[in-house]
Coordinates of C-alpha atoms and ligand atoms in Angstrom, one line a residue:
X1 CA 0.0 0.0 0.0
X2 CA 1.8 3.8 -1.1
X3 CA -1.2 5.8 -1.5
X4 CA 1.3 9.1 -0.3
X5 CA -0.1 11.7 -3.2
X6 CA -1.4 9.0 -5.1
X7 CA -3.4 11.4 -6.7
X8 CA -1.5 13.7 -8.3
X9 CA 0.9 11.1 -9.0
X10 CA -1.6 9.1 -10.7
X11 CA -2.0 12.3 -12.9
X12 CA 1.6 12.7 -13.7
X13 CA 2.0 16.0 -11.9
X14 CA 4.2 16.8 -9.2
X15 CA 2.8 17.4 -5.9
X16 CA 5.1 19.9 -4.7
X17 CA 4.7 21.5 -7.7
X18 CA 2.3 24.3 -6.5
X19 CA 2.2 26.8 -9.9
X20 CA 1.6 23.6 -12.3
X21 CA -1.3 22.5 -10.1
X22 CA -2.5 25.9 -10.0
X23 CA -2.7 26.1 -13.6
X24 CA -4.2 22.2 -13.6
X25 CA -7.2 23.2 -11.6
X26 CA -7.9 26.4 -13.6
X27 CA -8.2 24.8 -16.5
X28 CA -10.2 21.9 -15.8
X29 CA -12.7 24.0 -13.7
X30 CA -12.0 22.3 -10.3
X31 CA -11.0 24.4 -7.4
X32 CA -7.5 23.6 -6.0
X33 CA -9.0 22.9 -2.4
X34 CA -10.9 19.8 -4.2
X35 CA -7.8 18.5 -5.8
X36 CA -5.8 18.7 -2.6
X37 CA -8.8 17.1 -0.9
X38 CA -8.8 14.2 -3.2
X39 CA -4.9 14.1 -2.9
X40 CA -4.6 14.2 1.0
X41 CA -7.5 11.5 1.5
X42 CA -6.8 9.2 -1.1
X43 CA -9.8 9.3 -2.7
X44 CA -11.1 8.6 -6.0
X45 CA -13.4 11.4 -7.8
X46 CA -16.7 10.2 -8.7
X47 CA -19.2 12.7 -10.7
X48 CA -18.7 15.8 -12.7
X49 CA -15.2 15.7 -11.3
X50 CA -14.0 12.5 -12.4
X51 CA -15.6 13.7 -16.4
X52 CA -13.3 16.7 -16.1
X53 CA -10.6 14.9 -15.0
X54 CA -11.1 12.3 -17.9
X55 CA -11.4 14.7 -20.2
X56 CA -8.6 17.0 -20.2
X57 CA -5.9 13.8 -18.7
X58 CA -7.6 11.3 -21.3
X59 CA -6.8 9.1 -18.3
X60 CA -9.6 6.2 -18.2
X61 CA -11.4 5.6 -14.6
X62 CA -9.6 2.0 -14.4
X63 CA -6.4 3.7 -15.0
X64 CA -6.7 6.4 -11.9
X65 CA -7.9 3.6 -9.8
X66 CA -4.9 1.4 -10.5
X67 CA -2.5 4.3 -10.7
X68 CA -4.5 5.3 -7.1
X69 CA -4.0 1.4 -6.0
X70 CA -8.3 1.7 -5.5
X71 CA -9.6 -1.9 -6.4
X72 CA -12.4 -2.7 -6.6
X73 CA -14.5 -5.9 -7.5
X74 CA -14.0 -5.7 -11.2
X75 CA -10.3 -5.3 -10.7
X76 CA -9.8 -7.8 -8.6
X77 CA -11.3 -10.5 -10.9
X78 CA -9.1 -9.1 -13.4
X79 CA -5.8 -9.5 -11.3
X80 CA -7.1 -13.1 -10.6
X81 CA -7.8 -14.0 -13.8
X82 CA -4.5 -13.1 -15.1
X83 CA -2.6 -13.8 -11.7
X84 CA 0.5 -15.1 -13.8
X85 CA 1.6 -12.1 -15.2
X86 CA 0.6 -10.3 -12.4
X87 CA 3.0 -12.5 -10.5
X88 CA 5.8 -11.7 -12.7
X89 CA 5.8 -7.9 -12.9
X90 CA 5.6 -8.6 -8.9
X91 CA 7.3 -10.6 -8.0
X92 CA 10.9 -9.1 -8.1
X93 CA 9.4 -6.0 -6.2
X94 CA 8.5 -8.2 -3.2
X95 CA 11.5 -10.4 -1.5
X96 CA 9.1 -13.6 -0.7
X97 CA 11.1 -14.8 2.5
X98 CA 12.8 -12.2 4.9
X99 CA 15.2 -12.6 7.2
X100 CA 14.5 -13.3 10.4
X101 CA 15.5 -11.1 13.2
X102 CA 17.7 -11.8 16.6
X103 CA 15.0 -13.0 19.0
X104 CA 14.5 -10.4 22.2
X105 CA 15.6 -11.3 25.4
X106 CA 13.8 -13.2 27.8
X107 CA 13.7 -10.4 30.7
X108 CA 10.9 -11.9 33.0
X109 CA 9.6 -15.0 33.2
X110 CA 6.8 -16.9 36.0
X111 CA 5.4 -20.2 36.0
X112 CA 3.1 -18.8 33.3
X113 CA 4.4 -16.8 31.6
X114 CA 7.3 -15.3 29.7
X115 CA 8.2 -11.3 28.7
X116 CA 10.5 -10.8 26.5
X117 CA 12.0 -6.7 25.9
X118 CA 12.2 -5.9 21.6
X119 CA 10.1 -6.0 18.5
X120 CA 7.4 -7.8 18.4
X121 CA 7.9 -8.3 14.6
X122 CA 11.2 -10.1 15.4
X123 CA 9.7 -12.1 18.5
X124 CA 7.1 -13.5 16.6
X125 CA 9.3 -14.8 13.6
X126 CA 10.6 -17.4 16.1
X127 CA 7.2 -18.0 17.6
X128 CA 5.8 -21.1 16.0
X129 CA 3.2 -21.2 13.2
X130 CA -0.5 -22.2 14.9
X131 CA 0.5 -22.3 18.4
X132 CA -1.3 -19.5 20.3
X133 CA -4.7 -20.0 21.4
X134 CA -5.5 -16.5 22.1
X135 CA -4.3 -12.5 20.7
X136 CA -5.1 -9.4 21.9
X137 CA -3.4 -6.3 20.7
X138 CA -3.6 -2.7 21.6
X139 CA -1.0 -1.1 19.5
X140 CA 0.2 2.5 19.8
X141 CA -2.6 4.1 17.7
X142 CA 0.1 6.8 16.0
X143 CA -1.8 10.0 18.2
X144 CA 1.9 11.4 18.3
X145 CA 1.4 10.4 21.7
X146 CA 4.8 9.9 23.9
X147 CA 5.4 6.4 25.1
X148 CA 8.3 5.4 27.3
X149 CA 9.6 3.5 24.6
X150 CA 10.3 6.9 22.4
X151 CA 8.8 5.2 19.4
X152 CA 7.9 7.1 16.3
X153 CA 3.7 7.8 17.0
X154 CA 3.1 10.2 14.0
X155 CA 3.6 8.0 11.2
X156 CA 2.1 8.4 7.8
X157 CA -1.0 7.1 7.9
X158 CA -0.1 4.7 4.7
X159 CA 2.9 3.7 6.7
X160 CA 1.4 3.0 9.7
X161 CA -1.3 0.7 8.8
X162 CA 1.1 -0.9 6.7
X163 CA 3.6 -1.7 9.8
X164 CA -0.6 -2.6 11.7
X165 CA -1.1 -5.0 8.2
X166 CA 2.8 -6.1 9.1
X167 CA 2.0 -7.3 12.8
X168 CA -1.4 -8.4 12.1
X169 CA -0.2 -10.9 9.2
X170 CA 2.3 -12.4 11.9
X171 CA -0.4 -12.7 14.3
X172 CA -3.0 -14.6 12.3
X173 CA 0.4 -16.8 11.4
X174 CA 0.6 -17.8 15.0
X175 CA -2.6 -18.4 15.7
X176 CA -4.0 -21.9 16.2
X177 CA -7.0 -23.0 14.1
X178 CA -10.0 -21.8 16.0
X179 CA -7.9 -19.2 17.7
X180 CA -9.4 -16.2 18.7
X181 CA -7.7 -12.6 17.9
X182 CA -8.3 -9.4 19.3
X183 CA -7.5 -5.6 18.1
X184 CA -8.4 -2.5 20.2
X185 CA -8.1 0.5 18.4
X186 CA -9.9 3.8 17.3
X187 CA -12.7 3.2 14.7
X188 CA -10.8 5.2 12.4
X189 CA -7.9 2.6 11.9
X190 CA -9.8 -0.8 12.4
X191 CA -11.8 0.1 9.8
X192 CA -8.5 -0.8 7.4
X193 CA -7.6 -3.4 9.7
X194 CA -10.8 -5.4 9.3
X195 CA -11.4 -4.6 5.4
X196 CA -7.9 -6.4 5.7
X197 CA -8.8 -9.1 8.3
X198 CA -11.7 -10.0 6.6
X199 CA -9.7 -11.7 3.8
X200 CA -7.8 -14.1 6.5
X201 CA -9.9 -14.7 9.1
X202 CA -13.8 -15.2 10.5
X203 CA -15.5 -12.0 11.6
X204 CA -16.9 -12.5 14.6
X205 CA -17.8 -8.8 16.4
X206 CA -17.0 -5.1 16.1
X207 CA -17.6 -4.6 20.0
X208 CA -18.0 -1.0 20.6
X209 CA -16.5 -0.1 23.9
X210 CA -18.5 3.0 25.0
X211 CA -15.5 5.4 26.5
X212 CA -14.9 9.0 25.6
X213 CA -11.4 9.0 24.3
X214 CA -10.5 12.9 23.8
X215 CA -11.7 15.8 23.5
X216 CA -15.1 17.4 21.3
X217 CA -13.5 18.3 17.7
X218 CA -15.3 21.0 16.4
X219 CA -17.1 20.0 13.0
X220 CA -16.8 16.3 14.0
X221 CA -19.4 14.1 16.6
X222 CA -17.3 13.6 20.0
X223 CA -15.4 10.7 20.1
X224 CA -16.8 8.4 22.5
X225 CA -15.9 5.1 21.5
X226 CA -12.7 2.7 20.6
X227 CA -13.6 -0.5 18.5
X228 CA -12.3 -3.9 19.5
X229 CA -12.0 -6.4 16.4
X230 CA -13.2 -10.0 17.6
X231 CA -12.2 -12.4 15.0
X232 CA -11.5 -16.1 14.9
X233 CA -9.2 -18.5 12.9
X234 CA -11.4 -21.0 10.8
X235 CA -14.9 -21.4 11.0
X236 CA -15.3 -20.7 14.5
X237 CA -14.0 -20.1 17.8
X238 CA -12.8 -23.4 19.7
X239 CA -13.8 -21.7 23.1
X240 CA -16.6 -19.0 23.6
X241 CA -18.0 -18.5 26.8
X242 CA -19.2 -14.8 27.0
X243 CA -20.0 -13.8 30.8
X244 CA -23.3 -12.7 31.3
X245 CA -24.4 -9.3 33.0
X246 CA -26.8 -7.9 35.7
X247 CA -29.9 -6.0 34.7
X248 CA -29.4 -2.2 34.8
X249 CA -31.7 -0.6 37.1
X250 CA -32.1 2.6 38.4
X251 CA -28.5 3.5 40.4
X252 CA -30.9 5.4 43.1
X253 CA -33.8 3.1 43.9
X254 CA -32.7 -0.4 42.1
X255 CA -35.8 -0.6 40.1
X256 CA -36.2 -1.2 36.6
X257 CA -34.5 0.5 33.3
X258 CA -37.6 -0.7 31.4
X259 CA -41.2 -2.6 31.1
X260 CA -40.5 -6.3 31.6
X261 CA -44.0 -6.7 31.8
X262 CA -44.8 -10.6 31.6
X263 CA -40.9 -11.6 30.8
X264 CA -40.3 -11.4 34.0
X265 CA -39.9 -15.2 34.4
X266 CA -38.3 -15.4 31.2
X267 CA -35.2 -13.6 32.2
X268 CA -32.1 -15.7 32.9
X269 CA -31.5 -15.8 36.3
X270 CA -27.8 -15.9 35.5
X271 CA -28.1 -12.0 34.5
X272 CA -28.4 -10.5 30.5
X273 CA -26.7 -11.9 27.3
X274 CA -23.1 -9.7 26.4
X275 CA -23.7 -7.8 23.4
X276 CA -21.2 -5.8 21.0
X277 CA -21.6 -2.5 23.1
X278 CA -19.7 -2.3 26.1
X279 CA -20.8 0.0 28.9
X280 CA -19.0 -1.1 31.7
X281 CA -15.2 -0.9 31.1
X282 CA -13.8 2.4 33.2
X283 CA -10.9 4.0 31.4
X284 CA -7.5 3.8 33.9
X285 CA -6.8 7.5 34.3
X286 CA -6.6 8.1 37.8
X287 CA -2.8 8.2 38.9
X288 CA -3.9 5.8 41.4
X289 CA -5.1 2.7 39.6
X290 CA -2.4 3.2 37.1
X291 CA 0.7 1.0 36.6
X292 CA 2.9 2.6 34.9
X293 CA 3.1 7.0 34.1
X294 CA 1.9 8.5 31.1
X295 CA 0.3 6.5 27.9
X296 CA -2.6 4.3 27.6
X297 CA -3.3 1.7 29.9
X298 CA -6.2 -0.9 29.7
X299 CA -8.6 -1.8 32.3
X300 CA -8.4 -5.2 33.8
X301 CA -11.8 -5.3 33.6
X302 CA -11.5 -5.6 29.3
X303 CA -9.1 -8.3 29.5
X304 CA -10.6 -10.2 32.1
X305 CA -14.0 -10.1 29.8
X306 CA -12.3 -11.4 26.7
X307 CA -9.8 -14.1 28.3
X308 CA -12.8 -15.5 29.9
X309 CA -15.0 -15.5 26.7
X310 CA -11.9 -16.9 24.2
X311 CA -9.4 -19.0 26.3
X312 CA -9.7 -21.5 29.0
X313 CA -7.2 -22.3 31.7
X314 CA -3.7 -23.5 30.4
X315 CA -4.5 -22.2 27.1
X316 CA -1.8 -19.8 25.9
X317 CA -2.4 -16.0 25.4
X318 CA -0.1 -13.6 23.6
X319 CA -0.3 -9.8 23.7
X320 CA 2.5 -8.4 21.3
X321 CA 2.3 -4.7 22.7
X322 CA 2.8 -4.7 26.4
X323 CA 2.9 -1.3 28.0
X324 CA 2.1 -1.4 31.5
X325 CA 1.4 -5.3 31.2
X326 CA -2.5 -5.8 31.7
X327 CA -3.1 -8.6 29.2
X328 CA 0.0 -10.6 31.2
X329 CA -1.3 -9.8 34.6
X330 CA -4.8 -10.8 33.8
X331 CA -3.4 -14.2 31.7
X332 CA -1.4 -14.9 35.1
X333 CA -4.3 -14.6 37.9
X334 CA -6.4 -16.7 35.4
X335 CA -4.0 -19.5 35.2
X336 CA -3.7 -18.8 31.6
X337 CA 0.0 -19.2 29.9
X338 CA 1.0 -15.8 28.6
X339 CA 3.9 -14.2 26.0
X340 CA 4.4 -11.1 26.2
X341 CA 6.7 -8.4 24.8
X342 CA 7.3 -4.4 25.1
X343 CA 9.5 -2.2 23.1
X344 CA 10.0 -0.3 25.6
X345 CA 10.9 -0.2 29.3
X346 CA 9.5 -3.2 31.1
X347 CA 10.3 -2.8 34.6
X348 CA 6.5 -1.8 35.3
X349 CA 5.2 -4.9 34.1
X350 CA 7.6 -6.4 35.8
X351 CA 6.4 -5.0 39.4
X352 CA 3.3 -5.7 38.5
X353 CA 3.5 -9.4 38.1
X354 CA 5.4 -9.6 40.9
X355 CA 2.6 -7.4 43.1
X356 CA -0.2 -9.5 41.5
X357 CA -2.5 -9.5 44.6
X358 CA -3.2 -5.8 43.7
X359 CA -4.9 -6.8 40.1
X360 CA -6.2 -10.2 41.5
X361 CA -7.9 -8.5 44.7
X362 CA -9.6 -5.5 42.3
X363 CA -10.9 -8.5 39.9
X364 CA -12.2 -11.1 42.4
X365 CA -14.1 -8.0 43.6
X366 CA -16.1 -7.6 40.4
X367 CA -16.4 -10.5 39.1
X368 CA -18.7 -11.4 41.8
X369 CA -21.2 -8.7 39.6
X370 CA -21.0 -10.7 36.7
X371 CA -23.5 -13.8 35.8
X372 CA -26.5 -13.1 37.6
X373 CA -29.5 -11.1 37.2
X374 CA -28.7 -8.8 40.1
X375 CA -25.8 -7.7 41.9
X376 CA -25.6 -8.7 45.4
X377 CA -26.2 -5.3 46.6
X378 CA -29.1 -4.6 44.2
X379 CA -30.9 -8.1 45.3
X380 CA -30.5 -6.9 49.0
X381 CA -32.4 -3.4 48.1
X382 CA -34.8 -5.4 46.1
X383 CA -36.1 -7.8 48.5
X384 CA -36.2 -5.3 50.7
X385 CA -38.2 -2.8 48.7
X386 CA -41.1 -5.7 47.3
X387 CA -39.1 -5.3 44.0
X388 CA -39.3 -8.9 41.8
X389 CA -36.4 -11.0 41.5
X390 CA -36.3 -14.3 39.9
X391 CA -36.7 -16.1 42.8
X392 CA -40.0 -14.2 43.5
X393 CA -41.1 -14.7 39.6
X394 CA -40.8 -18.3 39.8
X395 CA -42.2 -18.3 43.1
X396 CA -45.6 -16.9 41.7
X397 CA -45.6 -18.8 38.5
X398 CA -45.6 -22.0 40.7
X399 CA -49.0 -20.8 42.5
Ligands
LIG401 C1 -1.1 1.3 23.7 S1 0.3 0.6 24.6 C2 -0.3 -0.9 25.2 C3 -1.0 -0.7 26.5 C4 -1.3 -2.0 27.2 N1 -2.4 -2.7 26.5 C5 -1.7 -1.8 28.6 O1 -2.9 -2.0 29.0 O2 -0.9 -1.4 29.4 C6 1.3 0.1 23.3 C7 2.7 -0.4 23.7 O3 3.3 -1.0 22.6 C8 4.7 -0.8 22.7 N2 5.2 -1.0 21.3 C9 5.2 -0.2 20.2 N3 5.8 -0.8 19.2 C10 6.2 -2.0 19.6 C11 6.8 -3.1 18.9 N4 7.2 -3.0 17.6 N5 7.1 -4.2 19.6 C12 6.7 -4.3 20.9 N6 6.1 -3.3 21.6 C13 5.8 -2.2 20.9 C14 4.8 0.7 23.1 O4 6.1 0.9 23.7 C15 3.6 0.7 24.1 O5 4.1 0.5 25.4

């Protein structure tokens, strides 16, 4: 993928060439602004615009989207069709077998588990082909944000989702048959990575995790959710066992959200069915509950919810960006075998392993809110305030 000005490339002009493109836009009739917009967002021009581009170029609409690297449909039965020469003009461009990197250093290592300190990229190569039962990665999401590691987080946007489509293709390599795989990131970029995914693996979800994530842009709805790819090697997951949640009710009085009316008795008394929007993981920003200083840092809660649902004990978990470690201390108080790696420093997770009561007392504290109809707490209030439950549903339907 180069799609860098593909544009004005794929018109033969210069793009730092501000005078010619000046005199380009004139005399076709389309404002400059357009041009550059087309240019900057890698877009193809459908319309009126695309006639006067046609026109005055004499470049055909199959030729801007090839020269653009657009396909669509009709292209890609084409490439297929004559895959052969295809393959020749390619395959000199693309070296077919790299080589493979040093392997990182162990640095840390538990019953468990095992952290290594480098590139993921160059762990992986030495990690064997369908051997990890479940991925999860939260990779930086190139903000221009400032990790410990002092990587490079303003990359070009072609660049970076090439070094995401990079990772990615390693992952799915690793990943048993039936394997799940996990990618939390902001809508924006996992809409690539699942037009990508989506030709390697089974879509499962696009769970929308319901957390405002920066500030209102002007011109733009506030951003108030991150997506988290679900997707499974094969046909289907080998192991999927969702928790389920308590009813919401009112946070004052504990009554009801909305009209059960004669379900009552119908609802699972083990508490709702999980769907793709998630309302209940916290973001970590207090100073307090976090691990390590400055950049993201996930919620125990979100890991514990999807090594629950995709692994089972013993089964062996990989997270391939570590940062403060939450995917490994989750994997580890779970009885889960873990691999993990960081760039960057790593003496955070490693404190945080070795501490794991703090994360193993927070969890066993919630968890007991999970898989039943009513919390605990709530059921107290209820019984106390003639609310139903559903022991007092299936009390009544037994009169
Ligand atoms: C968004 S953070 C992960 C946070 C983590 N999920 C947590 O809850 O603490 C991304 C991490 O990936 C690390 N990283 C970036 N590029 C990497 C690479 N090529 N290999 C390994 N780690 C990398 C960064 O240093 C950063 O700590």
């Amino acid at each position: 993928m180069s799609y860098s000005n593909s544009f004005f490339k794929a018109l033969g002009m210069d793009p730092d060439d501000k005078s010619s493109l000046k005199r380009f836009s004139q005399s076709i009739g389309i404002p400059l602004h357009i041009l550059n917009h087309y240019n900057d967002t890698h877009t193809v021009p459908v319309g009126s615009d695309l006639q006067l581009i046609m026109d005055s170029t004499q470049i055909t609409f199959y030729e801007l989207m090839l020269r653009m690297g657009v396909f669509d449909s009709e292209i890609i039965s084409a490439i297929q069709q004559n895959a052969d020469q295809v393959y020749t003009i390619i395959k000199n461009m693309c070296g077919e077998n790299k080589i493979r990197g040093v392997v990182p250093p162990m640095v840390f290592r538990t019953e468990s588990g095992k952290l290594y300190q480098g590139d993921c990229l160059d762990l992986m190569h030495h990690l064997e082909s369908d051997s990890i039962d479940l991925i999860f990665a939260d990779p930086p999401f190139n903000l221009n944000k400032l990790y410990p590691s002092k990587i490079n987080d303003n990359l070009k946007s072609e660049h970076y989702l090439k070094w995401c489509e990079k990772w990615a293709t390693a992952c799915i390599r690793i990943l048993k048959p039936g394997g799940s795989f996990f990618i939390w990131n902001l809508p924006k970029w996992n809409t690539d990575m699942s037009s990508f995914l989506n030709k390697r693996l089974t879509f499962r979800n696009w769970i929308t995790v319901d957390i405002k994530y920066s500030l209102p842009i002007k011109g733009r709805l506030y951003p108030s959710h991150y997506s988290l790819l679900y997707y499974c090697k094969g046909q289907r997951p080998t192991t999927f066992h969702p928790d389920r949640l308590p009813m919401p009710v009112c946070p004052h009085c504990t009554g009801d959200l909305k009209d059960y009316g004669g379900y009552k008795n119908k609802m699972n008394p083990n508490g709702v069915n999980l769907s793709d929007v998630w309302l209940d993981i916290p973001p970590v920003r207090h100073a307090k509950y976090k691990k390590r200083n400055g950049s993201n840092e996930l919620s125990v809660r979100l890991l514990d919810r999807i090594i629950e649902m995709a692994s089972d004990e013993n089964d062996l978990v990989f997270d391939p960006f570590g940062g403060s470690g939450t995917t490994y201390a989750v994997a580890e108080i779970k009885n889960r075998k873990w691999i993990g790696v960081e760039i960057g420093p790593v003496d955070d997770i490693i404190d945080r392993i070795q501490n794991i009561k703090n994360d193993m007392n927070y969890l066993e504290k919630f968890r007991h809110d999970l898989n039943c109809l009513f919390t605990n707490k709530n059921l107290i209030k209820r019984n106390r305030d003639g609310r139903w439950t559903p022991d007092s549903v299936r009390k009544d339907a037994s009169v």
